[in-house]
XYZ file of C-alpha atoms in Angstrom:
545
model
C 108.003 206.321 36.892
C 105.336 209.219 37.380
C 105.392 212.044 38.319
C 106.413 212.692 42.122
C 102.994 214.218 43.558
C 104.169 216.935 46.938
C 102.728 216.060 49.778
C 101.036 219.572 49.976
C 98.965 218.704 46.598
C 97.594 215.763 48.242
C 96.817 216.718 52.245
C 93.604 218.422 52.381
C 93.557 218.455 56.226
C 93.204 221.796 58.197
C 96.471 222.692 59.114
C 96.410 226.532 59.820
C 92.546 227.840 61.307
C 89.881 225.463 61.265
C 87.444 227.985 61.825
C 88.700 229.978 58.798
C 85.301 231.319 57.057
C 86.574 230.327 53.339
C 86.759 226.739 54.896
C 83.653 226.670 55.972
C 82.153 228.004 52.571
C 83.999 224.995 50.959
C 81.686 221.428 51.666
C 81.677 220.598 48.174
C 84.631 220.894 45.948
C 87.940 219.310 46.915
C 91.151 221.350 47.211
C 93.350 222.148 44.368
C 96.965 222.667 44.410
C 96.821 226.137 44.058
C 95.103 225.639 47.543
C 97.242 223.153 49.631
C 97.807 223.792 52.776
C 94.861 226.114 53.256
C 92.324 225.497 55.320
C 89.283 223.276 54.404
C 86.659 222.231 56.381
C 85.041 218.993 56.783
C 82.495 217.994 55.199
C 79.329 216.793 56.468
C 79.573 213.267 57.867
C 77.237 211.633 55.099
C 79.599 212.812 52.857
C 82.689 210.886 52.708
C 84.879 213.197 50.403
C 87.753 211.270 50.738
C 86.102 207.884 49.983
C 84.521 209.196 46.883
C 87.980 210.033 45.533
C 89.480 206.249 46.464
C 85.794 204.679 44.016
C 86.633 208.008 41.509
C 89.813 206.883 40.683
C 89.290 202.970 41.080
C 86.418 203.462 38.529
C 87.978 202.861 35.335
C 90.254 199.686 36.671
C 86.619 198.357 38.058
C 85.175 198.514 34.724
C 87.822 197.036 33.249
C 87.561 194.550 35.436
C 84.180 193.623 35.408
C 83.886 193.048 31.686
C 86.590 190.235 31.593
C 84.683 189.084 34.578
C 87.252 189.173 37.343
C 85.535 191.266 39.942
C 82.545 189.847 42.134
C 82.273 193.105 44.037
C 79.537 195.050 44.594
C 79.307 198.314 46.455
C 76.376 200.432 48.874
C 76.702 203.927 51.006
C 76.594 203.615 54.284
C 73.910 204.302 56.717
C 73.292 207.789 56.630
C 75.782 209.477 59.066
C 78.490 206.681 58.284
C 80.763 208.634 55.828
C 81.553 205.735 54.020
C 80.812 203.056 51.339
C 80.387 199.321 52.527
C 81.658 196.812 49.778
C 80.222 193.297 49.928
C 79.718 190.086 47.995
C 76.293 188.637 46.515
C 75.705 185.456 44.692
C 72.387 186.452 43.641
C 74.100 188.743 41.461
C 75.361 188.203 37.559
C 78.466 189.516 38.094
C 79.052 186.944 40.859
C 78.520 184.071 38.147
C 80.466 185.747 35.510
C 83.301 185.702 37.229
C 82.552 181.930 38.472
C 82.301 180.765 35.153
C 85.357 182.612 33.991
C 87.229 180.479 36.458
C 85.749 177.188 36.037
C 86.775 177.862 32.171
C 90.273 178.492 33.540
C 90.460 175.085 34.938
C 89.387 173.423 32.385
C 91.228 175.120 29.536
C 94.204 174.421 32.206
C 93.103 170.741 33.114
C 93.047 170.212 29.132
C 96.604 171.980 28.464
C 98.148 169.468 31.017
C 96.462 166.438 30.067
C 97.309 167.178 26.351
C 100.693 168.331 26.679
C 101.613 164.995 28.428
C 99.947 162.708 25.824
C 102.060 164.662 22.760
C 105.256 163.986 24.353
C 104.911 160.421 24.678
C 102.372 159.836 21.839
C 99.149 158.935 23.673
C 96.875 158.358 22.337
C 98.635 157.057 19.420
C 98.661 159.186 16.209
C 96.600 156.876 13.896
C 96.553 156.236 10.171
C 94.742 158.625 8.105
C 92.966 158.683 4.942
C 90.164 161.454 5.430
C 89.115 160.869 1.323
C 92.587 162.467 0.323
C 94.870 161.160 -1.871
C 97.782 161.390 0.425
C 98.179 158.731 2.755
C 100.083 158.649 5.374
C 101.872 156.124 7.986
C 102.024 156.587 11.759
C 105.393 157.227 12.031
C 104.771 160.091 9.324
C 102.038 161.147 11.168
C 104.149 161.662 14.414
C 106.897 163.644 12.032
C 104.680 166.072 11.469
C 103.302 166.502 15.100
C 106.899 166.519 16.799
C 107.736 169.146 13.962
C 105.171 171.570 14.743
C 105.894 171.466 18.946
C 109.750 172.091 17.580
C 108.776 175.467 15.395
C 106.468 176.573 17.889
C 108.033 175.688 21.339
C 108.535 179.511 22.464
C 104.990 179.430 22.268
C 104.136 176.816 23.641
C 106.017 177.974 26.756
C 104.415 181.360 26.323
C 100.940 179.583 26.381
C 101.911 177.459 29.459
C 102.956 180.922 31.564
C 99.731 182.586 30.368
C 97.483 179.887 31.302
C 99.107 179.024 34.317
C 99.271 182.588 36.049
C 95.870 183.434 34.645
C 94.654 180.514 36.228
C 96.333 180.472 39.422
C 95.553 184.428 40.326
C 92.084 184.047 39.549
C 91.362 181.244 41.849
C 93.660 182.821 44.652
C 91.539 186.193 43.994
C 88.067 184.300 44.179
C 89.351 182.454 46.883
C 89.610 186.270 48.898
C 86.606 187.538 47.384
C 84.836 187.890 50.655
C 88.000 189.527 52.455
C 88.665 191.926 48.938
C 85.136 193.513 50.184
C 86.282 193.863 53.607
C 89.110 195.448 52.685
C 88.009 198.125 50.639
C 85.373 198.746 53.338
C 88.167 199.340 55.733
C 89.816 201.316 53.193
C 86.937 203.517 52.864
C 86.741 204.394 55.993
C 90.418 204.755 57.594
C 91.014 207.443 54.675
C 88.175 209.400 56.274
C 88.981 208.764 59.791
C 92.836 209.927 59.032
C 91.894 212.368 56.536
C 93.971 211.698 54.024
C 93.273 212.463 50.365
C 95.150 209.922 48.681
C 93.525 209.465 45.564
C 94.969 212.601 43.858
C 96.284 211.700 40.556
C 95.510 207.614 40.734
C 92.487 208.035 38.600
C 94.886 209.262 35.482
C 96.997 206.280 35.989
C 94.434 203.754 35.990
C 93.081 205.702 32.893
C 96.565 205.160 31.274
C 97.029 201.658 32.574
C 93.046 200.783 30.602
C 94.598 202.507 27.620
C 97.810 200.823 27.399
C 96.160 197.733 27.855
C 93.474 198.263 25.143
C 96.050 199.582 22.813
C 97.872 196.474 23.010
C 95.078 194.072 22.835
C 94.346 195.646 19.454
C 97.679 195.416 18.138
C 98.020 191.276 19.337
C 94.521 191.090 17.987
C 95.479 192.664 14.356
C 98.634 190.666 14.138
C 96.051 187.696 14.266
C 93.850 188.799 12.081
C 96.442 189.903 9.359
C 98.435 186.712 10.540
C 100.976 188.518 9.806
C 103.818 186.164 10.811
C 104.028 182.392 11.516
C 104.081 182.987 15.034
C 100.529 184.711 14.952
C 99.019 182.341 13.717
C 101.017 179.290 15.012
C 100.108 180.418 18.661
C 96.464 179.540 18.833
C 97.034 176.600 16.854
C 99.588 175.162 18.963
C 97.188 176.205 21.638
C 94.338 174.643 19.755
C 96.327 171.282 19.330
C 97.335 171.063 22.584
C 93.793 171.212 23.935
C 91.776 168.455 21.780
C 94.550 166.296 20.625
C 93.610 164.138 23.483
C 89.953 163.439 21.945
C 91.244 163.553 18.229
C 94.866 163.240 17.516
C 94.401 164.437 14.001
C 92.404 167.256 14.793
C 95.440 169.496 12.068
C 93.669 167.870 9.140
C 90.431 168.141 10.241
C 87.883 170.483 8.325
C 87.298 172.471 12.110
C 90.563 172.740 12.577
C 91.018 176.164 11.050
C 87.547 177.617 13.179
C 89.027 176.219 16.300
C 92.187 177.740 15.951
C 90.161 181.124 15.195
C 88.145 180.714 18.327
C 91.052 179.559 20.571
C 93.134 182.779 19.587
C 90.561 185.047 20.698
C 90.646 182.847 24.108
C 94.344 183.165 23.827
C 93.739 187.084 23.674
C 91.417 187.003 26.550
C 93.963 184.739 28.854
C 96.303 187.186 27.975
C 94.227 190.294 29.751
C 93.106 188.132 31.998
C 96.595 187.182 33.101
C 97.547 190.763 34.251
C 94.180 192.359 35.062
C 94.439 191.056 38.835
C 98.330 192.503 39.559
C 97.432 196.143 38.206
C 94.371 195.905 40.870
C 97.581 195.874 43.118
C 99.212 198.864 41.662
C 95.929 200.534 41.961
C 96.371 199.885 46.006
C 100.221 200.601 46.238
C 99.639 204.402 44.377
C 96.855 204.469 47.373
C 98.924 203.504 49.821
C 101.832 205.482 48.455
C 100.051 208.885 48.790
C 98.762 208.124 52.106
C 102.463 207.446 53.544
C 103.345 211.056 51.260
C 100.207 212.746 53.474
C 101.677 211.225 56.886
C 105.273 211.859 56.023
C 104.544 215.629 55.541
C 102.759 215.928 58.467
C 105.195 214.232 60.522
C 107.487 216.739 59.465
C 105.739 219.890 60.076
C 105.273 218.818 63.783
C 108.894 217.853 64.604
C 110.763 220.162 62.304
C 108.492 223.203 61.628
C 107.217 223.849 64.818
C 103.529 222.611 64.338
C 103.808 220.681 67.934
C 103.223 223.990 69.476
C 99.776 224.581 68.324
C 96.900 224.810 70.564
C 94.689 221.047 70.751
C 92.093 222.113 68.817
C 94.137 222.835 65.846
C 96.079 219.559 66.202
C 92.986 217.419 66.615
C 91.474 218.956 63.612
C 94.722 218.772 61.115
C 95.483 215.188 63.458
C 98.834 216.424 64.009
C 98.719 215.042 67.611
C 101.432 213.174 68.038
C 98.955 210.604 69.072
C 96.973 210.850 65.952
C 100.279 210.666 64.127
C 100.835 207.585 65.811
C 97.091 205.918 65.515
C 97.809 206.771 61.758
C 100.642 205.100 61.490
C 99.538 201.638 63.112
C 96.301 202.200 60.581
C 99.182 202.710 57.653
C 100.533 199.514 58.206
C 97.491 197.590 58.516
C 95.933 198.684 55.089
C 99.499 197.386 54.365
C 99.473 193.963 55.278
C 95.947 194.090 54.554
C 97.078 194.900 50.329
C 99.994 192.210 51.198
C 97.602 189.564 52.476
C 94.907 189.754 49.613
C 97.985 190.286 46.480
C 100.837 187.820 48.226
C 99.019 185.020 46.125
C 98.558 186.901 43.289
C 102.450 188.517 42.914
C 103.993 184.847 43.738
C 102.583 183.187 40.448
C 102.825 186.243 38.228
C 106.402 187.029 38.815
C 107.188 183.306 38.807
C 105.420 183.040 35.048
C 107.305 185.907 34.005
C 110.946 185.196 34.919
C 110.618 181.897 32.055
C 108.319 183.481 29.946
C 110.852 186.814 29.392
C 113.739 184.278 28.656
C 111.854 182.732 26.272
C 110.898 185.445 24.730
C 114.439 187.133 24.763
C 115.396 183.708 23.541
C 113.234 183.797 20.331
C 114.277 187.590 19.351
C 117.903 185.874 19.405
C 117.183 183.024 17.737
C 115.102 185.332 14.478
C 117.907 187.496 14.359
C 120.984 184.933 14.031
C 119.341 182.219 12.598
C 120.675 181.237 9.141
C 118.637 179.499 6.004
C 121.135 176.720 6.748
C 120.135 176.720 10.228
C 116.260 176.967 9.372
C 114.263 176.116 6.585
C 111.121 178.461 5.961
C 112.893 181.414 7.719
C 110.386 183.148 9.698
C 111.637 186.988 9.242
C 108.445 188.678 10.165
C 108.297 186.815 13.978
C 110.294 189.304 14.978
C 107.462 192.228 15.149
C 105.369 190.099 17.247
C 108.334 188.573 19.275
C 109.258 192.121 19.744
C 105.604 193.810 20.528
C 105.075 190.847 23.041
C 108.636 190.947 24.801
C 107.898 194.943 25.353
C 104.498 194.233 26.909
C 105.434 191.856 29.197
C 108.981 193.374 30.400
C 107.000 196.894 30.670
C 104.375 195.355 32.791
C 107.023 193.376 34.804
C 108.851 197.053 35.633
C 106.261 198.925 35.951
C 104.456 196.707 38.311
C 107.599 196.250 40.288
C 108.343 200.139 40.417
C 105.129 200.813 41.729
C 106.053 197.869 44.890
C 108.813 199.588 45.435
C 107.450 202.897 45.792
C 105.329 201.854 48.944
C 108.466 200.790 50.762
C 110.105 203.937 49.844
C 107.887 206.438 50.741
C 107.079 204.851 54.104
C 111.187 204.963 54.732
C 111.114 208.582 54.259
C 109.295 209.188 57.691
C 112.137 206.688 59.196
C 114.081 209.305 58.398
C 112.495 212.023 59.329
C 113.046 210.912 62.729
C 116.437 210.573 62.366
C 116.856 214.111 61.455
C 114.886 214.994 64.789
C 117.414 212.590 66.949
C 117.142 211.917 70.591
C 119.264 214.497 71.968
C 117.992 217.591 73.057
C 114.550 218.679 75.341
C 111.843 216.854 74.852
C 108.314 216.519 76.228
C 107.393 213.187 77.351
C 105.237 212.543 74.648
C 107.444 213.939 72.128
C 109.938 211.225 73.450
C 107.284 208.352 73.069
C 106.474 208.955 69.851
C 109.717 209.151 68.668
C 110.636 205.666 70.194
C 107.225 204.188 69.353
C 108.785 205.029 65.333
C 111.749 203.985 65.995
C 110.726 200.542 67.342
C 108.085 200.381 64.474
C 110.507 201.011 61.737
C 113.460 199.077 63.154
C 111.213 195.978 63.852
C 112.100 192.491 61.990
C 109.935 193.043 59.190
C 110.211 195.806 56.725
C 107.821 197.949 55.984
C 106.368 197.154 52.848
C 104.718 195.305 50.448
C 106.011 191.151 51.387
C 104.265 188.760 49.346
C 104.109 186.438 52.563
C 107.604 187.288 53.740
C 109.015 185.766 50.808
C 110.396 189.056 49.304
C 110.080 192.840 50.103
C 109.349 195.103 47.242
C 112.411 197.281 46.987
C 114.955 198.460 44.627
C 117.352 195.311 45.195
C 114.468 192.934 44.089
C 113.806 194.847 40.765
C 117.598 194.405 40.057
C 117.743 190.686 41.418
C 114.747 189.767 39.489
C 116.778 191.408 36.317
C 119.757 189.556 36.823
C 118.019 186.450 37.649
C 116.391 187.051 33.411
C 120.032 187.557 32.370
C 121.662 184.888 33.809
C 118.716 182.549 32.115
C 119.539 184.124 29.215
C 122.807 183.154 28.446
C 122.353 180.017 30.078
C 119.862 178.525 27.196
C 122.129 180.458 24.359
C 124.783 178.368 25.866
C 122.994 175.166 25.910
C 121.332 176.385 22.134
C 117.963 174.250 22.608
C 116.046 173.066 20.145
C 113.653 175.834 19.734
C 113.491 176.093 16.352
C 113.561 173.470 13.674
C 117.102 172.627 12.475
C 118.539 171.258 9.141
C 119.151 167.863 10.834
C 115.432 167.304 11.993
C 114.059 168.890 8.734
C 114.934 166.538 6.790
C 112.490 164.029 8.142
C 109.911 165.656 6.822
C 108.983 165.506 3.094
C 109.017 168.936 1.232
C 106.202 169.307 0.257
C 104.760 168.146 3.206
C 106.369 170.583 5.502
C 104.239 173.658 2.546
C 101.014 171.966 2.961
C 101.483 171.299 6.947
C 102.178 174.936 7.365
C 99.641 176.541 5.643
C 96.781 174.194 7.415
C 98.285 174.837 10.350
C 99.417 178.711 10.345
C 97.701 179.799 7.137
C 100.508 183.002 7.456
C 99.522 185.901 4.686
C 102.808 186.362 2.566
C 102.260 190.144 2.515
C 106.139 190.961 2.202
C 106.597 188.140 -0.332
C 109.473 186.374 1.924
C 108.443 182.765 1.553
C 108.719 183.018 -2.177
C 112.641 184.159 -2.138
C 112.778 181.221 0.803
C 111.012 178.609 -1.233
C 113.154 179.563 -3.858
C 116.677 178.354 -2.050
C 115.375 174.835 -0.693
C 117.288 171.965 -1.354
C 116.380 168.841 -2.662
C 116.320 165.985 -1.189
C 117.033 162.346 -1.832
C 114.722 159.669 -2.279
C 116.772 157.779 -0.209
C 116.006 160.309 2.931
C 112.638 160.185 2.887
C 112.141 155.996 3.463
C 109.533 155.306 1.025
C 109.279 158.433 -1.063
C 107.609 157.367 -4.182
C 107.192 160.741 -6.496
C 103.383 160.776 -6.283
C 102.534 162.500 -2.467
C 102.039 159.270 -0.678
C 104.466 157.212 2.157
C 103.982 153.271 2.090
């Protein structure tokens, strides 16, 4: 979790003497810490300082955003006098198209996947005979050997494609879907954080600087497994992907002569689905560190009125530091519609995601189990060096997972605090009448039959209990499918349909996995032999009747 940012780090409102003369000397240059709580004067209205901090610190995300082609937003200043930027959405521009096109390829790599994925498990089209000018020929039933071989060996990833492709797909078309509310939004955005005053950008731009890094660092290191195909899982990925997209149109396609450049070309898709995938739910942790600080900024202020004596100052200083209780209030209604606002244009977005990733890290804890216990009489071809990308994928995903769910959370929790802070205050005692509204107004607010935070459509509330349900839920998976021990890798029993030397040349078409630690050797080494009489047909020479 970061770094807890004080509340006095982050409000830049005037809170002591607005007509201080250091205030007025400061309409450029935002507060620093070593300054909270001073004084500071607005600055002009075609400025909006506050604004400029919210696009600052979104910058980096945007970029990142934009060049995988997942963000048709464009942005303009206000007419002068505004203090604001206006967001909007325009066809006539490239960006618009990009991120079209990205989504149209989506469905189809999707619409493929599906129609694909059916026709291997019952065999249709038909796996024909082949001859391709090789000396090797091969029946149908061989043929199908092969096939249902290679879905065994790879069927972690298979499931790991599926999850990918389906939540990439799914929050993109959602997203598009809001792309003319997403400018709305931000609009809104833009301009409540200078009507309330609230400078709750400080420190977001370093974690979406972080997030861009962390991102980047580990799209180089998937990328350089591939490259060095440095396991059987590297390079098995994109061509179980690859298989399961044109086996429809050629149900051979493994022994074709493109087969190894489509497999190249459909693991750099893979690489880009896998960006792709999360690029839309750290957009919402971009908006729940904004709405975070803003609830930090209102929380403090709320407190200097009712329990450090603010609520005696004169109008003029309570209008300009909107310590009002009325401004207090307005505030907080404006809180909780940027609020549902985030919840409305994400609850789409966090349903799928979260949904992918509960099966995807069971699977993947699955496949760590299965590389560390498995046994060369369990598993021919022992695939040792799976384990560094099994690991380097299953920390990805369950660091995403947390920190995307800690940053949910956060929202809810900070906007509890000012709950109680009017608890501490209580009804008892003298009050002024509006002293006593406001403090009911909160208390009905709070108290109401919806929490307040981040929903996803009232189907969960991002809290503390969720994180730790959604953990359990993993667990329980877990040791469910170790109970059940599924097929997921190939077994001694199922092995043995397939010839020896079959199962060498079938693997190195179809993984083409650089021996750089010399374990296949030592493994080749301790196969057994098998009887003619197990192989129906075997005739010494490479070929099947």
């Amino acid at each position: 979790m970061p770094r807890r940012v004080t509340p006095e780090a982050l409000d830049t409102s005037f809170s002591e003497d607005v007509t201080s003369s250091s205030a007025r000397d400061s309409n450029a240059n935002p507060p620093t810490e070593s300054q909270a709580l001073k004084p500071v004067e607005k600055l002009p209205d075609d400025t909006p300082y506050y604004a400029n901090g919210i696009y600052d610190s979104f910058l980096p995300w945007k970029i990142f955003m934009k060049i995988f082609g997942r963000l048709p937003l464009y942005l303009s200043r206000g007419p002068a006098g505004s203090g604001s930027y206006t967001y909007f959405f325009d066809w006539k521009r490239a960006q618009s198209w990009y991120c079209f096109g990205s989504l149209i390829f989506m469905w189809i790599l999707s619409i493929l996947f599906f129609i694909n994925s059916i026709g291997i498990f019952i065999n249709f089209p038909s796996v024909p005979a082949w001859n391709n000018g090789s000396s090797d020929v091969y029946s149908k039933s061989v043929m199908r050997i092969r096939e249902r071989y290679l879905m065994r060996r790879h069927a972690c990833s298979i499931v790991i494609i599926f999850n990918t492709l389906i939540n990439c797909t799914l929050s993109s078309h959602y997203f598009y879907q809001k792309r003319h509310y997403l400018p709305s939004y931000m609009t809104f955005l833009s301009e409540a954080v200078e009507v309330i005053r609230v400078d709750c950008s400080e420190k977001v731009k370093r974690e979406m600087i972080i997030i861009v890094i962390c991102n980047c660092v580990f799209l180089l290191l998937f990328a350089l497994l591939y490259i060095f195909k440095l396991s059987p899982a590297c390079g098995g990925t994109p061509g179980m992907f690859t298989l399961l997209l044109f086996r429809f149109i050629d149900p051979i396609i493994v022994d074709r002569a493109i087969f190894p450049w489509l497999r190249t070309i459909m693991g750099w898709v893979f690489l880009y689905m896998l960006v792709v995938a999360k690029v839309h739910i750290f957009f919402f942790v971009f908006f729940t560190k904004i709405l975070r600080n803003a609830y930090l900024i209102w929380n403090h202020r709320v407190d200097r009125v009712m329990h450090h004596g603010e609520d005696a100052f004169s109008r003029e200083q309570k209008v300009a530091s909107r310590t009002g209780y009325d401004h207090l209030f307005k505030d907080h209604v404006c809180l909780l519609d940027l609020i549902e606002g985030a919840d409305h244009l994400f609850s789409n977005v966090i349903e799928p995601f979260f949904a992918a990733h509960v099966m995807s890290l069971t699977i993947e804890a699955y496949f760590l189990y299965r590389a560390q216990t498995a046994t060369k009489e369990d598993f021919k071809y022992l695939r040792q060096m799976d384990t560094v990308a099994g690991v380097l994928f299953f920390i990805h995903t369950l660091g995403t997972i947390l920190y995307v769910s800690f940053a949910g959370t956060s929202v809810s929790e900070e906007a509890s605090e000012g709950l109680e802070i009017v608890r501490r205050k209580g009804l008892m005692g003298p009050k002024t009448d509006e002293e006593l509204y406001f403090v009911l107004s909160l208390y009905v607010s709070f108290c109401g039959h919806y929490d307040t935070a981040i929903s996803a459509a009232r189907f969960f509330s991002f809290d503390k209990s969720f994180v730790v349900g959604f953990l359990g839920t993993i667990f329980s998976y877990f040791v469910i499918i170790i109970q059940f021990s599924p097929i997921l890798l190939m077994t001694e029993e199922n092995s043995r349909l397939v010839q020896e030397f079959d199962r060498e040349e079938l693997l190195d078409k179809f993984e083409s996995t650089i021996d750089w630690f010399h374990f296949g050797s030592e493994l080749r080494d301790d196969r057994e032999t098998i009887s003619p009489a197990d192989l129906n047909g075997w005739n010494g020479k490479g070929n099947i009747a």
